[in-house]
Backbone as a printed PyTorch tensor [residue, N CA C, xyz], in Angstrom:
tensor([[[ 5.4610, 35.8980, 41.2280],
         [ 6.3860, 36.3060, 42.5180],
         [ 5.7830, 36.1340, 43.7450]],

        [[ 6.3340, 35.5230, 44.7810],
         [ 5.4450, 35.2180, 45.9850],
         [ 6.1490, 35.8360, 47.1300]],

        [[ 5.5200, 36.2090, 47.6920],
         [ 5.9470, 37.0720, 49.0140],
         [ 6.4200, 36.2960, 50.1500]],

        [[ 7.9560, 35.8540, 50.7500],
         [ 8.1750, 35.3910, 52.1360],
         [ 8.2470, 35.9230, 53.3920]],

        [[ 7.4710, 37.1920, 53.4760],
         [ 7.5340, 37.7770, 54.5450],
         [ 8.3080, 39.1170, 54.6040]],

        [[ 8.8230, 39.8470, 55.8830],
         [ 9.5730, 40.6950, 55.8340],
         [11.0520, 40.3350, 56.8670]],

        [[11.8430, 40.8780, 56.6250],
         [13.2240, 40.5540, 57.3810],
         [13.4510, 41.6860, 58.1140]],

        [[13.8700, 41.3150, 59.1440],
         [14.6380, 42.1150, 59.9340],
         [15.8580, 42.9220, 59.2470]],

        [[16.3460, 44.1510, 59.1000],
         [17.3250, 44.5830, 58.4910],
         [18.8610, 44.8680, 58.9390]],

        [[18.2460, 45.0610, 59.9670],
         [19.3010, 45.1960, 61.2980],
         [20.5330, 43.6710, 61.1340]],

        [[19.7410, 42.5820, 61.2400],
         [20.4320, 41.5260, 60.9260],
         [21.1760, 40.6870, 59.8680]],

        [[20.3700, 41.7420, 58.7660],
         [21.0760, 41.2610, 57.2170],
         [22.3730, 42.3310, 57.1240]],

        [[22.2220, 43.4700, 57.8230],
         [23.7360, 44.4350, 57.7740],
         [25.3010, 43.6510, 57.2760]],

        [[25.1110, 42.7580, 57.9230],
         [26.2460, 41.7890, 57.7220],
         [26.4990, 41.7580, 56.1700]],

        [[25.7300, 41.8610, 55.4010],
         [25.6490, 41.4030, 53.7490],
         [26.1190, 42.7830, 53.0930]],

        [[25.0980, 43.9220, 53.5640],
         [25.3270, 45.0880, 52.7230],
         [24.3900, 46.1230, 53.8490]],

        [[24.6780, 47.5020, 53.6730],
         [24.0700, 48.5830, 54.5570],
         [22.8690, 49.0510, 53.3120]],

        [[23.0550, 48.8700, 52.3090],
         [21.8870, 49.4100, 51.2990],
         [20.7970, 48.3070, 50.6710]],

        [[20.0580, 48.2850, 51.9560],
         [18.9010, 47.1780, 52.2050],
         [17.7510, 48.1030, 51.7930]],

        [[17.1880, 48.1580, 50.6650],
         [16.1160, 49.2200, 50.4490],
         [14.4980, 48.9090, 51.2320]],

        [[14.5540, 47.7810, 51.3670],
         [12.8590, 47.2000, 51.6390],
         [13.2090, 46.2200, 52.5050]],

        [[12.3520, 45.8070, 53.2260],
         [12.5660, 44.4890, 54.3960],
         [11.5330, 43.4510, 53.5440]],

        [[11.0780, 43.6610, 52.7160],
         [ 9.8490, 42.5840, 51.9150],
         [10.9270, 41.6190, 51.3300]],

        [[10.9710, 40.1340, 51.4540],
         [11.5220, 39.8000, 50.6190],
         [10.4670, 38.6300, 49.6010]],

        [[10.8630, 38.3630, 48.5430],
         [ 9.7780, 38.0390, 47.5800],
         [11.0220, 36.7980, 46.9610]],

        [[10.1760, 35.8020, 46.1370],
         [10.9920, 34.7980, 45.2440],
         [ 9.8880, 34.6050, 43.9310]],

        [[10.7180, 34.4610, 43.3130],
         [10.1580, 34.0000, 41.5530],
         [ 9.8350, 32.8870, 41.7030]],

        [[ 9.0310, 32.6990, 40.3200],
         [ 8.8590, 31.2370, 40.4750],
         [10.4210, 30.4370, 39.7790]],

        [[11.0100, 31.5500, 38.6470],
         [12.4080, 30.9630, 38.1760],
         [13.2170, 30.7060, 39.4580]],

        [[13.3650, 31.7200, 40.8810],
         [14.1430, 31.1490, 41.5660],
         [13.6040, 29.6760, 42.0950]],

        [[12.1730, 29.8040, 42.1450],
         [11.7540, 28.3110, 42.7590],
         [12.2640, 27.4840, 42.1320]],

        [[12.3260, 27.6220, 40.6940],
         [12.4510, 26.2310, 39.8430],
         [14.1030, 25.8350, 40.0920]],

        [[14.9990, 26.9620, 40.3010],
         [15.8590, 27.1870, 40.2160],
         [16.3570, 26.0890, 41.6870]],

        [[15.7200, 26.4580, 42.8210],
         [16.2110, 25.4850, 43.9120],
         [15.7080, 24.1360, 43.6740]],

        [[14.2190, 23.7520, 42.7980],
         [13.9960, 22.5470, 42.7780],
         [15.1450, 21.8390, 41.5650]],

        [[15.7100, 22.3710, 40.6170],
         [16.4810, 21.8020, 39.6200],
         [18.0360, 21.5240, 40.7390]],

        [[18.2840, 22.5900, 41.0670],
         [19.4890, 22.2800, 41.9900],
         [19.9010, 21.6320, 43.2270]],

        [[18.6000, 21.5740, 43.7990],
         [18.5650, 20.6860, 45.0780],
         [17.3700, 19.7400, 45.2950]],

        [[16.9970, 19.0270, 44.5500],
         [15.1990, 18.4580, 44.5750],
         [15.7890, 17.5850, 45.4660]],

        [[16.2690, 16.9150, 46.2500],
         [16.2740, 16.2030, 47.2130],
         [15.6590, 16.6870, 48.6160]],

        [[15.9290, 18.0660, 48.2800],
         [15.2950, 18.7930, 49.8350],
         [14.4250, 19.9390, 49.6530]],

        [[14.4770, 20.4000, 47.8880],
         [13.1860, 21.2540, 47.6520],
         [12.2560, 21.0200, 48.5220]],

        [[11.0820, 19.9320, 48.2770],
         [ 9.8540, 19.2830, 49.4600],
         [10.1280, 19.6360, 50.7420]],

        [[11.2080, 19.4300, 51.2760],
         [11.3220, 19.3720, 52.7410],
         [11.4160, 21.1000, 53.2510]],

        [[12.1940, 21.6610, 52.6690],
         [12.5630, 23.0320, 52.8040],
         [11.6600, 24.1430, 52.4620]],

        [[10.9490, 24.2510, 51.0750],
         [10.1550, 25.3480, 50.5790],
         [ 9.3850, 25.6360, 51.8130]],

        [[ 8.5730, 25.0640, 52.5740],
         [ 7.8560, 25.4860, 52.9230],
         [ 8.3020, 26.1360, 54.5020]],

        [[ 9.3750, 26.2390, 54.7080],
         [ 9.9470, 26.8710, 55.9550],
         [10.8080, 27.9310, 55.2030]],

        [[10.9390, 28.5050, 54.3660],
         [11.6520, 29.5670, 54.0390],
         [11.6990, 30.8840, 54.4750]],

        [[ 9.9540, 30.9670, 54.8450],
         [ 9.7770, 32.4850, 55.7070],
         [10.3990, 32.0530, 57.2550]],

        [[10.3400, 31.0220, 57.5190],
         [11.1590, 30.8920, 58.9600],
         [12.3590, 31.2670, 58.9350]],

        [[13.2810, 30.7260, 57.5130],
         [14.5560, 30.5900, 57.7930],
         [14.9540, 32.1520, 57.2740]],

        [[14.0220, 32.5780, 56.3760],
         [14.6350, 33.9170, 56.5710],
         [14.7820, 35.1150, 57.3430]],

        [[13.3770, 34.7900, 58.3750],
         [13.1970, 35.5700, 59.5680],
         [13.7540, 35.6410, 60.9220]],

        [[14.3630, 34.2340, 60.6810],
         [15.1890, 33.8650, 62.2260],
         [16.4860, 32.8570, 61.7500]],

        [[17.1650, 33.4170, 60.6800],
         [18.6580, 32.1370, 60.4220],
         [19.4720, 32.0100, 61.4380]],

        [[20.2210, 31.0580, 61.6240],
         [21.0280, 31.0080, 62.5630],
         [22.6260, 31.2410, 62.0530]],

        [[22.5150, 31.6130, 60.9570],
         [23.7610, 32.1640, 60.6990],
         [23.7730, 32.8670, 59.1060]],

        [[24.3050, 33.9610, 58.6910],
         [23.9710, 34.5540, 57.7200],
         [25.2340, 34.8840, 57.3450]],

        [[25.7680, 34.5670, 56.2380],
         [27.4190, 34.2430, 55.8310],
         [27.4330, 35.4390, 54.0970]],

        [[28.3440, 36.4330, 54.2640],
         [28.1450, 37.3230, 53.2210],
         [28.8320, 36.5420, 52.0120]],

        [[28.5130, 36.5820, 50.5500],
         [28.9120, 35.5710, 49.6420],
         [29.8710, 36.7000, 48.7010]],

        [[30.6350, 35.6840, 47.8890],
         [31.2840, 36.3860, 46.6620],
         [30.8200, 37.7400, 46.0600]],

        [[29.1940, 37.4730, 45.8780],
         [28.9330, 38.5350, 44.7520],
         [28.4530, 39.3160, 45.8420]],

        [[28.2130, 40.8360, 44.9950],
         [27.5470, 41.7000, 45.8720],
         [26.4040, 41.6430, 46.5130]],

        [[26.0520, 42.2000, 47.5030],
         [24.6950, 42.2040, 48.1420],
         [23.9060, 40.6880, 48.1190]],

        [[25.0110, 39.8500, 48.0260],
         [24.3570, 38.4910, 48.6060],
         [24.8220, 37.6470, 49.6220]],

        [[24.1590, 36.7380, 50.4120],
         [24.5650, 36.3110, 51.3880],
         [24.0110, 34.9070, 51.4300]],

        [[24.3880, 34.2180, 52.1330],
         [24.0650, 32.6000, 52.3050],
         [23.6900, 32.6860, 53.6340]],

        [[22.0880, 32.1230, 54.0180],
         [21.5670, 31.8100, 54.9900],
         [21.4710, 30.3930, 55.5590]],

        [[21.4730, 30.2510, 56.6420],
         [21.8310, 29.1240, 57.2230],
         [20.9040, 29.1110, 58.3660]],

        [[19.9490, 27.8500, 58.2430],
         [19.0970, 27.3710, 59.5230],
         [18.8450, 26.1920, 59.7840]],

        [[19.2590, 25.5440, 60.5990],
         [19.1070, 24.0950, 61.4110],
         [17.8030, 23.8870, 61.2840]],

        [[17.0490, 22.8140, 60.6050],
         [15.8360, 22.5770, 60.4360],
         [15.6510, 21.2450, 61.6410]],

        [[14.4670, 20.5290, 61.9930],
         [14.0030, 19.4560, 62.9130],
         [13.0140, 19.4140, 61.5640]],

        [[13.4630, 18.6400, 60.7210],
         [12.0360, 17.8670, 59.5600],
         [11.8490, 16.3630, 60.4160]],

        [[10.9070, 16.3020, 60.4300],
         [10.4120, 14.8930, 60.6010],
         [10.2790, 13.8890, 59.5300]]])
């Protein structure tokens, strides 16, 4: 498990009101899933996950309970 930092729970209430903690973690399995599904962007995005989660441009409620899609426009060099 890897800590990605903390979120502002208020901005994530659009997904659910039942957020128990503000700590965000990612498991090795989740990282492998990202690598397998999005290999072309994995290396570019993996180092920005903390910034994306802390300051998203958009948060979209997903069809699955307590799940959201987080969108952030990045300026990559």
